[in-house]
Amino acid sequence: VHHAGGIDGFSSTVTLVPEERLGIVVLTNANTGLAGVAAQHALDRLLGLEAQDWSGQSLAQIEQMKATAKAGESSMEEARVPEAPASRELGAFAGRYEHPGYGVIEVELVEGGLVARVNAMEAPLEHWHYDVFRFGDSEDRVLRHQMVRFDTALDGSVEGVRWKVEPSTEGVLFARRDVYAPEAGALEACAGVYRIMGVQKVTVSVRGEKLEARIAGQPVHVLVPTGADAFEIEGMSGYRVEFEREGRG
């Protein structure tokens, strides 16, 4: 019985041979095939099997993977539209993007270029074409040359970034969740009773650092602050609410 796994900067493998009451666990602090190779060598020795060149086989697989990746890069280069600009200024892409499973991508504008921090990893974001960017060279090879695409909402604002984290996915969406702290009393000023088109009643109240909107016959909508008097509806991509102040504020 064998299972391997890993995450950014770490890889491991667990191998069990129940009939021999034997178990091997290999933990490494690198994204390489070392864990699997070490487990195979250990099994050969513990079970008295003929030694095999597991290291050589692993290196051959790595070279094949490199060749496949290089061919993929050539294909992408051919499909690139080098003169296609981004849809907005680079600063508009800066922000915090989150996924419940894969964590956080923070994008900053640094000296005229974009830099991305993915959990504990960091790499420049190089413009590829349109709203597609590529992770540039960095000390962490996990991100190197992977592609991301920024998505826009109906109002034209950047609402997320898609990253093909795993080959089997079409692109995992990291939703934009910029941290915005409303001024003191700003949420309370938005609380009250409103009418949609003068008819449908909406009751807005404060809940912690957010607002709740209640409409008869609907679930409670949580309003997350994104700017001065501006909110997005939690769980409803592309839907936003903005409060208009009267002359007295």
Coordinates of N, CA, C and O in Angstrom, one line a residue, residues 6 31 49 80 85 89 94-95 144 169 176-177 181 197-198 225 227 230 245 248:
G6 N 2.2 16.1 -1.2 CA 3.1 17.2 -1.0 C 2.3 18.5 -1.1 O 1.2 18.6 -1.5
N31 N 10.3 19.8 -3.1 CA 9.4 19.3 -4.1 C 10.1 18.5 -5.1 O 10.3 19.0 -6.3
L49 N 15.5 -7.7 -1.5 CA 15.3 -7.8 -3.0 C 16.5 -7.3 -3.7 O 17.4 -6.7 -3.1
R80 N 1.0 33.1 -28.3 CA 1.0 34.4 -27.6 C 0.7 35.5 -28.6 O 1.1 35.4 -29.8
P85 N -2.4 44.4 -25.3 CA -2.2 45.0 -23.9 C -3.2 44.5 -22.9 O -4.2 43.9 -23.3
E89 N -4.7 49.6 -16.3 CA -3.4 49.8 -15.7 C -3.0 48.7 -14.8 O -3.9 48.1 -14.1
A94 N -3.6 44.9 -8.6 CA -3.1 44.7 -7.3 C -4.2 44.5 -6.3 O -5.3 45.2 -6.4
G95 N -4.1 43.5 -5.4 CA -5.1 43.2 -4.4 C -4.9 41.9 -3.8 O -3.9 41.2 -4.0
R144 N 7.4 29.0 -11.1 CA 8.1 29.5 -12.3 C 7.3 29.1 -13.6 O 6.9 28.0 -13.9
T169 N -7.4 20.7 -13.7 CA -8.4 21.8 -13.6 C -8.3 22.8 -14.8 O -7.3 22.9 -15.4
R176 N -11.4 37.9 -5.4 CA -10.8 39.1 -4.8 C -11.4 39.5 -3.5 O -12.6 39.5 -3.3
R177 N -10.6 39.6 -2.5 CA -11.0 39.9 -1.1 C -10.1 41.0 -0.5 O -9.4 40.8 0.4
A181 N -11.0 48.5 5.8 CA -11.5 48.8 7.1 C -12.3 50.1 7.1 O -11.8 51.2 6.9
M197 N -37.2 50.2 -5.6 CA -38.2 50.8 -6.5 C -39.4 51.3 -5.7 O -40.5 51.3 -6.2
G198 N -39.2 51.7 -4.5 CA -40.2 52.2 -3.6 C -41.2 51.2 -3.1 O -42.2 51.6 -2.5
P225 N -17.7 45.1 3.1 CA -17.2 46.4 2.7 C -16.0 46.3 1.7 O -15.0 45.5 2.0
G227 N -15.1 49.4 0.0 CA -14.7 50.8 -0.2 C -15.6 51.7 0.5 O -16.5 51.2 1.2
A230 N -19.3 51.3 -0.2 CA -19.4 50.2 -1.3 C -19.3 48.9 -0.7 O -18.4 48.6 0.2
R245 N -25.1 58.8 0.2 CA -25.4 59.7 1.4 C -26.1 61.0 1.0 O -26.0 61.5 -0.1
R248 N -26.4 65.7 4.5 CA -25.9 65.8 5.9 C -25.0 64.6 6.2 O -24.5 64.5 7.4

